[in-house]
Short mmCIF file of C-alpha atoms and ligand atoms in Angstrom, two decimals:
data_model
loop_
_atom_site.label_atom_id
_atom_site.label_comp_id
_atom_site.label_asym_id
_atom_site.label_seq_id
_atom_site.Cartn_x
_atom_site.Cartn_y
_atom_site.Cartn_z
CA UNK A 1 -15.29 246.12 97.05
CA UNK A 2 -15.10 243.54 100.04
CA UNK A 3 -11.48 243.44 100.94
CA UNK A 4 -9.52 239.97 99.76
CA UNK A 5 -7.50 239.31 103.30
CA UNK A 6 -7.94 241.48 106.74
CA UNK A 7 -5.18 241.90 107.38
CA UNK A 8 -2.37 241.21 104.92
CA UNK A 9 -0.84 238.16 106.67
CA UNK A 10 2.32 236.77 106.30
CA UNK A 11 1.84 233.54 104.59
CA UNK A 12 3.89 231.52 106.65
CA UNK A 13 1.75 232.71 109.75
CA UNK A 14 0.82 230.25 112.55
CA UNK A 15 -2.34 228.48 112.42
CA UNK A 16 -4.66 229.95 115.20
CA UNK A 17 -5.31 227.53 118.41
CA UNK A 18 -7.71 225.22 118.93
CA UNK A 19 -10.02 227.70 121.11
CA UNK A 20 -10.07 230.13 118.19
CA UNK A 21 -7.22 232.65 119.55
CA UNK A 22 -4.16 233.01 117.03
CA UNK A 23 -1.04 231.84 118.14
CA UNK A 24 1.80 234.03 119.59
CA UNK A 25 -0.69 236.53 120.08
CA UNK A 26 -1.20 237.54 116.00
CA UNK A 27 -4.27 238.65 115.04
CA UNK A 28 -6.67 235.73 113.82
CA UNK A 29 -6.18 235.47 109.61
CA UNK A 30 -9.36 235.73 107.91
CA UNK A 31 -9.73 235.26 104.06
CA UNK A 32 -13.25 236.04 102.74
CA UNK A 33 -14.37 232.88 100.85
CA UNK A 34 -11.07 231.52 102.26
CA UNK A 35 -9.25 232.39 99.16
CA UNK A 36 -5.33 230.90 99.41
CA UNK A 37 -6.35 229.25 102.84
CA UNK A 38 -5.90 225.26 102.34
CA UNK A 39 -8.83 223.76 103.91
CA UNK A 40 -7.99 219.99 102.88
CA UNK A 41 -4.95 217.43 101.88
CA UNK A 42 -6.01 216.15 98.49
CA UNK A 43 -4.93 213.40 96.03
CA UNK A 44 -7.91 213.53 93.47
CA UNK A 45 -7.35 216.52 91.36
CA UNK A 46 -4.84 219.21 90.77
CA UNK A 47 -5.54 222.55 88.99
CA UNK A 48 -2.47 224.64 87.82
CA UNK A 49 -4.36 227.90 87.11
CA UNK A 50 -1.15 230.22 85.73
CA UNK A 51 -0.55 227.26 82.96
CA UNK A 52 -4.35 226.29 82.54
CA UNK A 53 -3.55 222.58 83.12
CA UNK A 54 -5.96 220.34 85.12
CA UNK A 55 -5.61 216.69 85.76
CA UNK A 56 -7.57 214.23 87.53
CA UNK A 57 -5.45 212.05 89.72
CA UNK A 58 -2.58 212.92 87.95
CA UNK A 59 -4.47 212.14 84.40
CA UNK A 60 -4.52 215.34 81.88
CA UNK A 61 -8.23 216.44 81.53
CA UNK A 62 -8.19 216.88 77.95
CA UNK A 63 -6.43 213.05 77.69
CA UNK A 64 -9.67 211.75 79.61
CA UNK A 65 -12.16 214.05 77.49
CA UNK A 66 -10.53 212.13 74.20
CA UNK A 67 -10.06 208.85 75.01
CA UNK A 68 -12.03 208.00 78.31
CA UNK A 69 -15.57 207.57 79.02
CA UNK A 70 -17.75 209.18 81.78
CA UNK A 71 -17.83 205.93 83.59
CA UNK A 72 -13.74 205.18 83.54
CA UNK A 73 -13.27 208.75 84.55
CA UNK A 74 -15.51 208.32 87.62
CA UNK A 75 -13.71 205.04 88.82
CA UNK A 76 -10.43 206.65 88.37
CA UNK A 77 -11.58 209.78 90.68
CA UNK A 78 -13.07 207.65 93.21
CA UNK A 79 -10.86 204.83 93.27
CA UNK A 80 -8.07 206.32 92.46
CA UNK A 81 -6.49 204.29 89.25
CA UNK A 82 -7.68 203.69 86.19
CA UNK A 83 -9.77 200.63 85.57
CA UNK A 84 -8.82 197.30 84.33
CA UNK A 85 -10.78 196.17 81.60
CA UNK A 86 -12.46 193.45 84.09
CA UNK A 87 -12.99 196.73 86.62
CA UNK A 88 -14.52 198.81 84.20
CA UNK A 89 -16.89 196.16 83.06
CA UNK A 90 -17.69 195.12 86.40
CA UNK A 91 -18.05 199.05 87.53
CA UNK A 92 -20.34 199.60 84.04
CA UNK A 93 -22.89 196.73 85.04
CA UNK A 94 -23.14 197.67 88.49
CA UNK A 95 -24.14 201.21 87.67
CA UNK A 96 -26.53 199.72 84.81
CA UNK A 97 -28.05 197.50 87.18
CA UNK A 98 -28.96 200.27 89.44
CA UNK A 99 -30.29 203.18 87.65
CA UNK A 100 -34.11 202.41 88.38
CA UNK A 101 -35.16 204.67 91.24
CA UNK A 102 -38.11 203.13 93.53
CA UNK A 103 -41.70 203.97 91.92
CA UNK A 104 -42.25 205.64 95.64
CA UNK A 105 -39.27 208.40 94.56
CA UNK A 106 -40.90 208.70 91.35
CA UNK A 107 -44.35 209.46 92.85
CA UNK A 108 -42.73 212.04 95.38
CA UNK A 109 -41.34 213.85 92.53
CA UNK A 110 -45.08 214.04 90.95
CA UNK A 111 -45.98 216.10 93.94
CA UNK A 112 -43.38 218.22 93.13
CA UNK A 113 -44.53 221.78 91.52
CA UNK A 114 -44.16 221.55 87.99
CA UNK A 115 -42.78 225.22 87.75
CA UNK A 116 -40.00 224.35 90.19
CA UNK A 117 -36.58 224.37 89.44
CA UNK A 118 -34.95 220.98 88.41
CA UNK A 119 -32.04 221.26 91.06
CA UNK A 120 -34.37 222.03 93.57
CA UNK A 121 -36.24 218.31 92.53
CA UNK A 122 -32.60 216.83 92.33
CA UNK A 123 -31.48 217.82 95.80
CA UNK A 124 -34.73 216.64 97.58
CA UNK A 125 -34.45 213.32 95.44
CA UNK A 126 -30.86 213.02 96.13
CA UNK A 127 -31.73 213.36 99.94
CA UNK A 128 -34.41 210.57 99.85
CA UNK A 129 -32.38 207.59 98.42
CA UNK A 130 -31.24 208.14 102.41
CA UNK A 131 -34.65 207.06 103.32
CA UNK A 132 -34.47 204.13 101.08
CA UNK A 133 -30.62 202.76 101.82
CA UNK A 134 -30.81 203.85 105.56
CA UNK A 135 -28.00 201.80 106.56
CA UNK A 136 -24.77 203.71 107.62
CA UNK A 137 -22.35 201.44 107.80
CA UNK A 138 -19.46 203.73 107.21
CA UNK A 139 -16.86 201.35 107.89
CA UNK A 140 -18.08 198.65 105.31
CA UNK A 141 -16.48 198.61 102.13
CA UNK A 142 -19.25 197.03 100.69
CA UNK A 143 -21.57 199.77 102.08
CA UNK A 144 -19.09 202.62 100.25
CA UNK A 145 -19.17 200.61 97.21
CA UNK A 146 -23.06 200.34 96.78
CA UNK A 147 -23.61 203.95 97.37
CA UNK A 148 -21.29 204.97 94.92
CA UNK A 149 -22.82 202.86 92.14
CA UNK A 150 -26.55 203.62 93.53
CA UNK A 151 -25.38 207.56 93.29
CA UNK A 152 -23.56 207.58 90.05
CA UNK A 153 -26.49 205.38 88.43
CA UNK A 154 -29.76 206.70 89.86
CA UNK A 155 -29.01 211.01 89.74
CA UNK A 156 -29.44 210.89 85.88
CA UNK A 157 -32.51 208.93 86.14
CA UNK A 158 -34.21 211.25 88.78
CA UNK A 159 -32.70 214.38 86.56
CA UNK A 160 -34.51 212.84 83.54
CA UNK A 161 -37.70 211.88 85.50
CA UNK A 162 -38.40 215.06 86.67
CA UNK A 163 -37.86 216.45 83.46
CA UNK A 164 -40.67 214.21 82.18
CA UNK A 165 -43.05 214.50 84.97
CA UNK A 166 -43.56 218.00 84.84
CA UNK A 167 -43.82 218.08 80.94
CA UNK A 168 -46.92 215.97 82.50
CA UNK A 169 -45.62 212.47 81.14
CA UNK A 170 -44.45 209.23 82.76
CA UNK A 171 -40.54 208.61 83.25
CA UNK A 172 -39.26 206.27 81.20
CA UNK A 173 -37.29 203.09 82.59
CA UNK A 174 -33.44 202.89 81.46
CA UNK A 175 -32.12 201.06 78.34
CA UNK A 176 -29.69 198.45 78.90
CA UNK A 177 -28.31 198.24 76.17
CA UNK A 178 -27.23 201.71 75.69
CA UNK A 179 -23.96 203.21 77.51
CA UNK A 180 -24.40 205.89 80.29
CA UNK A 181 -24.47 208.94 78.70
CA UNK A 182 -26.83 207.84 75.38
CA UNK A 183 -28.83 206.25 78.02
CA UNK A 184 -29.58 209.47 79.93
CA UNK A 185 -30.34 211.36 76.69
CA UNK A 186 -32.81 208.60 75.94
CA UNK A 187 -34.49 208.89 78.86
CA UNK A 188 -34.72 212.72 78.69
CA UNK A 189 -35.61 212.95 74.61
CA UNK A 190 -37.33 209.51 74.36
CA UNK A 191 -34.92 209.02 71.40
CA UNK A 192 -31.92 207.36 71.07
CA UNK A 193 -29.52 209.72 70.66
CA UNK A 194 -27.12 210.27 67.88
CA UNK A 195 -23.74 208.47 68.68
CA UNK A 196 -21.59 211.77 68.06
CA UNK A 197 -24.04 213.87 70.40
CA UNK A 198 -23.71 210.98 72.75
CA UNK A 199 -20.33 210.84 72.84
CA UNK A 200 -19.82 214.91 73.25
CA UNK A 201 -22.03 215.00 75.79
CA UNK A 202 -20.26 212.14 77.49
CA UNK A 203 -17.14 214.10 77.28
CA UNK A 204 -19.14 217.27 78.57
CA UNK A 205 -19.51 214.71 81.88
CA UNK A 206 -16.02 214.02 82.25
CA UNK A 207 -15.14 218.15 81.65
CA UNK A 208 -17.42 218.43 84.77
CA UNK A 209 -16.65 215.76 87.07
CA UNK A 210 -14.04 217.00 89.21
CA UNK A 211 -12.36 220.26 90.00
CA UNK A 212 -10.48 220.34 93.63
CA UNK A 213 -12.17 221.90 96.71
CA UNK A 214 -14.71 224.33 94.80
CA UNK A 215 -17.81 225.74 97.30
CA UNK A 216 -19.89 222.50 96.28
CA UNK A 217 -17.27 219.69 97.12
CA UNK A 218 -16.17 221.75 99.99
CA UNK A 219 -20.15 221.59 101.14
CA UNK A 220 -19.73 217.65 100.10
CA UNK A 221 -16.59 217.35 102.67
CA UNK A 222 -18.31 219.39 105.43
CA UNK A 223 -21.12 217.06 105.58
CA UNK A 224 -18.92 214.01 105.18
CA UNK A 225 -16.90 215.19 107.91
CA UNK A 226 -20.15 214.51 110.23
CA UNK A 227 -20.38 211.03 109.38
CA UNK A 228 -23.77 211.42 107.95
CA UNK A 229 -24.70 208.85 104.93
CA UNK A 230 -23.56 209.54 101.36
CA UNK A 231 -26.96 210.34 99.97
CA UNK A 232 -27.01 213.56 102.23
CA UNK A 233 -23.72 214.41 101.47
CA UNK A 234 -24.51 214.60 97.72
CA UNK A 235 -27.93 216.40 98.73
CA UNK A 236 -26.01 219.31 100.39
CA UNK A 237 -23.39 219.72 97.12
CA UNK A 238 -26.40 219.82 94.89
CA UNK A 239 -27.68 222.30 97.00
CA UNK A 240 -24.40 224.54 97.35
CA UNK A 241 -24.05 224.04 93.02
CA UNK A 242 -27.40 225.64 92.38
CA UNK A 243 -25.96 228.69 92.53
CA UNK A 244 -25.02 231.71 89.91
CA UNK A 245 -21.41 231.76 91.21
CA UNK A 246 -21.22 228.24 90.68
CA UNK A 247 -23.12 225.46 88.68
CA UNK A 248 -26.02 228.10 87.69
CA UNK A 249 -23.80 230.19 85.69
CA UNK A 250 -24.03 228.17 82.29
CA UNK A 251 -27.88 229.08 82.44
CA UNK A 252 -27.29 232.77 82.41
CA UNK A 253 -24.62 232.64 79.91
CA UNK A 254 -27.26 231.73 77.13
CA UNK A 255 -29.50 234.72 78.73
CA UNK A 256 -26.50 236.89 78.35
CA UNK A 257 -25.63 235.72 74.69
CA UNK A 258 -29.30 236.22 73.75
CA UNK A 259 -29.35 239.64 75.40
CA UNK A 260 -26.44 241.13 73.54
CA UNK A 261 -28.36 239.16 70.20
CA UNK A 262 -25.22 239.87 67.73
CA UNK A 263 -21.53 239.93 67.40
CA UNK A 264 -21.29 243.72 66.59
CA UNK A 265 -23.08 244.63 69.73
CA UNK A 266 -20.76 242.82 71.93
CA UNK A 267 -18.48 245.99 72.31
CA UNK A 268 -20.94 248.70 73.54
CA UNK A 269 -22.90 245.50 76.05
CA UNK A 270 -19.39 245.00 77.58
CA UNK A 271 -17.89 248.50 78.31
CA UNK A 272 -21.47 249.24 79.75
CA UNK A 273 -21.38 246.30 81.78
CA UNK A 274 -18.16 246.69 83.00
CA UNK A 275 -18.79 250.05 83.52
CA UNK A 276 -21.85 249.33 85.73
CA UNK A 277 -19.49 247.04 87.33
CA UNK A 278 -21.79 243.61 86.10
CA UNK A 279 -20.28 240.23 86.63
CA UNK A 280 -19.70 239.09 82.98
CA UNK A 281 -21.38 235.32 83.32
CA UNK A 282 -19.04 232.41 82.12
CA UNK A 283 -15.92 234.69 82.79
CA UNK A 284 -13.44 234.57 85.92
CA UNK A 285 -12.35 231.93 88.04
CA UNK A 286 -10.92 231.61 91.88
CA UNK A 287 -7.78 229.25 90.29
CA UNK A 288 -7.17 230.30 86.80
CA UNK A 289 -5.82 233.57 85.42
CA UNK A 290 -5.60 231.75 82.43
CA UNK A 291 -8.69 230.59 79.86
CA UNK A 292 -9.93 227.47 81.72
CA UNK A 293 -8.66 224.56 79.97
CA UNK A 294 -12.27 223.30 79.72
CA UNK A 295 -13.53 225.89 78.12
CA UNK A 296 -11.04 225.49 75.43
CA UNK A 297 -11.99 222.01 74.91
CA UNK A 298 -16.07 222.62 75.23
CA UNK A 299 -15.48 225.34 72.55
CA UNK A 300 -13.81 222.35 70.18
CA UNK A 301 -16.71 219.89 71.16
CA UNK A 302 -19.60 223.05 70.29
CA UNK A 303 -17.65 223.44 66.69
CA UNK A 304 -17.97 219.65 66.08
CA UNK A 305 -21.19 219.90 66.93
CA UNK A 306 -22.13 223.09 64.85
CA UNK A 307 -20.52 221.24 61.82
CA UNK A 308 -22.89 218.36 62.38
CA UNK A 309 -25.80 219.67 63.27
CA UNK A 310 -25.74 223.20 62.04
CA UNK A 311 -24.42 226.75 63.32
CA UNK A 312 -25.64 228.56 66.39
CA UNK A 313 -25.24 232.39 65.85
CA UNK A 314 -25.02 233.00 69.44
CA UNK A 315 -21.56 230.79 68.93
CA UNK A 316 -20.55 233.96 67.07
CA UNK A 317 -21.56 236.62 69.64
CA UNK A 318 -19.29 234.36 72.36
CA UNK A 319 -16.52 234.42 70.12
CA UNK A 320 -16.83 238.21 69.44
CA UNK A 321 -17.10 238.38 73.54
CA UNK A 322 -14.13 236.10 74.40
CA UNK A 323 -12.13 238.50 71.99
CA UNK A 324 -13.16 241.48 73.18
CA UNK A 325 -13.17 240.85 77.10
CA UNK A 326 -9.36 239.90 76.23
CA UNK A 327 -8.58 243.34 76.10
CA UNK A 328 -10.94 244.68 78.84
CA UNK A 329 -10.61 241.78 81.13
CA UNK A 330 -7.71 239.96 80.28
CA UNK A 331 -5.09 242.11 82.28
CA UNK A 332 -6.95 241.35 85.72
CA UNK A 333 -6.20 237.59 84.69
CA UNK A 334 -10.33 237.06 83.53
CA UNK A 335 -11.10 234.50 80.87
CA UNK A 336 -13.62 232.53 79.67
CA UNK A 337 -14.30 229.74 82.21
CA UNK A 338 -16.47 225.91 81.70
CA UNK A 339 -19.52 227.76 81.89
CA UNK A 340 -18.87 229.85 78.98
CA UNK A 341 -19.13 227.21 75.89
CA UNK A 342 -20.90 224.37 77.75
CA UNK A 343 -24.54 226.01 77.58
CA UNK A 344 -23.59 226.15 73.86
CA UNK A 345 -22.90 222.72 73.73
CA UNK A 346 -26.02 221.40 75.78
CA UNK A 347 -28.39 224.46 73.53
CA UNK A 348 -27.10 222.21 70.60
CA UNK A 349 -27.91 219.00 71.84
CA UNK A 350 -31.56 219.99 72.49
CA UNK A 351 -31.54 220.43 76.33
CA UNK A 352 -33.40 222.73 77.97
CA UNK A 353 -31.63 225.55 79.82
CA UNK A 354 -32.80 224.79 83.51
CA UNK A 355 -31.67 221.49 83.01
CA UNK A 356 -27.77 222.41 82.48
CA UNK A 357 -26.87 222.71 86.22
CA UNK A 358 -28.56 219.29 87.35
CA UNK A 359 -26.28 217.68 84.46
CA UNK A 360 -23.33 219.37 85.62
CA UNK A 361 -24.52 217.70 89.19
CA UNK A 362 -24.62 214.03 87.34
CA UNK A 363 -21.04 214.91 86.69
CA UNK A 364 -19.79 215.88 89.45
CA UNK A 365 -21.33 213.36 91.83
CA UNK A 366 -18.16 211.28 90.72
CA UNK A 367 -15.75 214.13 92.10
CA UNK A 368 -18.14 214.74 95.50
CA UNK A 369 -17.77 210.99 95.79
CA UNK A 370 -14.19 210.85 95.58
CA UNK A 371 -13.96 213.48 98.31
CA UNK A 372 -16.40 211.80 100.33
CA UNK A 373 -14.19 208.48 100.58
CA UNK A 374 -11.02 210.49 100.91
CA UNK A 375 -12.89 212.70 103.89
CA UNK A 376 -13.76 209.58 105.50
CA UNK A 377 -10.02 208.09 105.22
CA UNK A 378 -8.96 210.79 107.29
CA UNK A 379 -11.73 212.56 108.69
CA UNK A 380 -11.84 215.08 111.23
CA UNK A 381 -15.16 217.26 111.64
CA UNK A 382 -14.82 220.87 110.04
CA UNK A 383 -15.51 223.51 112.72
CA UNK A 384 -13.79 226.65 111.68
CA UNK A 385 -13.69 229.42 113.68
CA UNK A 386 -14.90 233.12 113.39
CA UNK A 387 -13.93 236.74 114.52
CA UNK A 388 -17.03 237.89 116.26
CA UNK A 389 -17.82 241.75 114.94
CA UNK A 390 -21.17 241.99 117.11
CA UNK A 391 -22.43 243.66 120.31
CA UNK A 392 -20.80 243.18 123.64
CA UNK A 393 -22.10 241.54 126.28
CA UNK A 394 -25.73 243.32 127.55
CA UNK A 395 -28.33 242.65 129.73
CA UNK A 396 -31.81 241.55 128.25
CA UNK A 397 -34.40 244.09 128.75
CA UNK A 398 -37.79 243.73 129.20
CA UNK A 399 -40.31 244.63 126.35
CA UNK A 400 -41.39 248.30 127.94
CA UNK A 401 -37.98 249.29 128.73
CA UNK A 402 -36.88 249.16 125.14
CA UNK A 403 -36.08 251.87 123.02
CA UNK A 404 -38.62 252.64 120.25
CA UNK A 405 -37.53 251.43 116.90
CA UNK A 406 -36.61 254.35 114.74
N1 LIG B 1 -17.01 239.50 85.43
C1 LIG B 1 -16.05 241.10 85.31
N2 LIG B 1 -15.33 241.11 86.36
C2 LIG B 1 -15.03 239.94 87.16
C3 LIG B 1 -15.79 238.57 86.96
C4 LIG B 1 -16.02 238.28 85.60
N3 LIG B 1 -17.31 237.36 85.40
N4 LIG B 1 -15.16 237.82 87.28
C5 LIG B 1 -14.14 238.52 88.32
N5 LIG B 1 -14.34 239.94 88.06
C6 LIG B 1 -13.37 241.37 88.70
C7 LIG B 1 -14.26 241.66 89.93
O1 LIG B 1 -14.98 242.58 89.83
C8 LIG B 1 -12.88 242.03 90.59
O2 LIG B 1 -12.47 242.88 90.22
P1 LIG B 1 -12.10 244.31 91.28
O3 LIG B 1 -10.70 243.72 91.55
O4 LIG B 1 -11.64 244.99 90.18
O5 LIG B 1 -12.92 244.66 92.40
C9 LIG B 1 -11.81 241.10 90.38
O6 LIG B 1 -11.99 240.56 89.01
C10 LIG B 1 -11.87 239.81 91.48
O7 LIG B 1 -13.04 239.31 91.53
P2 LIG B 1 -13.64 238.48 92.92
O8 LIG B 1 -15.20 238.07 92.55
O9 LIG B 1 -13.22 238.55 93.91
O10 LIG B 1 -13.30 236.71 92.24
P3 LIG B 1 -13.21 235.59 92.81
O11 LIG B 1 -12.27 234.69 92.72
O12 LIG B 1 -14.50 235.92 94.00
O13 LIG B 1 -14.86 235.29 92.12
C11 LIG B 1 -15.94 233.81 90.38
C12 LIG B 1 -14.55 234.01 90.94
C13 LIG B 1 -16.18 232.72 89.66
C14 LIG B 1 -17.32 233.83 91.83
C15 LIG B 1 -15.90 235.21 89.54
O14 LIG B 1 -15.30 235.36 88.64
C16 LIG B 1 -17.49 235.42 88.86
O15 LIG B 1 -18.49 236.00 89.34
N6 LIG B 1 -17.35 234.68 87.61
C17 LIG B 1 -18.81 235.03 87.36
C18 LIG B 1 -19.83 233.97 87.62
C19 LIG B 1 -19.09 232.51 86.49
O16 LIG B 1 -19.08 232.44 85.44
N7 LIG B 1 -19.49 231.17 87.68
C20 LIG B 1 -18.95 229.72 87.18
C21 LIG B 1 -17.42 229.92 87.82
S1 LIG B 1 -16.78 228.31 87.04
#
């Protein structure tokens, strides 16, 4: 087990000096995973991990999930205030106008291997936008606004395009008469979605739109701090989101539920998993010591979908797992996180499993862009220090003088 903090340092210890040495002769602080270390100041999102409260710009996420739309929430996150009706209409229209992606990008995507992961396809296509919009005018408000609109508009189109391309079909064009989420589901399935399905999908995007300084957002801010272009910022964040300890967990949750198979097998499976020190996917969070508030809302959305479109027996497995895990892992503050129920929602919407994380990326683009703007507003390049643990200084040896490998 990795040590949590080495050495245990007083909370109010002086920060390390600029040359990497500790102030006042104290040993430099090292917290693996930067746990508990503030790496920025931010006014975007707040998490109360003990009470299970999440707010975007001060507005509780459950109110947004029930009353807002993804585009309104994105506006709130990125520009800091809920839009007026005029601002919202203008933003929606701008996004609608920029949904299409260049045929060159679609052609490039046709060269991607069909068996490749859609997150890799998304990372490459997001980065390629920088080739088309290469003017890097970070002091120009117009440039910032256009970059925000382009990324929010085009990321879903690229996710849907790769889905069709890998099936050997041509991507279909966005439909101007459909709202953001309905249009994405249409581009993905080639069918106009049911209104409830589109509304629930939109709420899922709201719930995934932002979550303070998680790994991908930190990655976005580090990239932004070099003053590179926003397409590189989003591409680096997509790459970070792809890992199974972050956005990739919702794929693994479904695999785990299917592996368990039925509610009566949950208890034995969980005990064996805990005994073998296996991480239970969809459980645990660095910030929450109670059930993730997003998991509570997603569970409700999953139930709404089951009522309308039929039950999913994997939901019974999930509920039993949550019940048994409360007993085994609850005392350690490990409860379902956002990924535990989101996979069940997407599965009921007929979305292929390896698109779950790209959909997370569609939503989180709003948060990444909010952090991009905030970073630019008070920028200092990220350059942390390290504690060197390697060899002391030693001479280079000619080949014939080197000891034989063991
Ligand atoms: N299942 C079982 N035990 C878990 C666990 C899980 N999902 N998550 C954490 N723990 C345990 C660890 O084994 C460790 O126990 P120990 O101190 O007895 O060794 C303790 O809780 C702390 O875990 P740690 O991995 O240090 O927490 P973290 O803050 O670094 O990790 C996550 C947070 C999210 C990476 C971690 O909970 C995890 O891997 N969860 C599964 C993947 C997942 O669902 N990710 C999506 C996050 S939204």
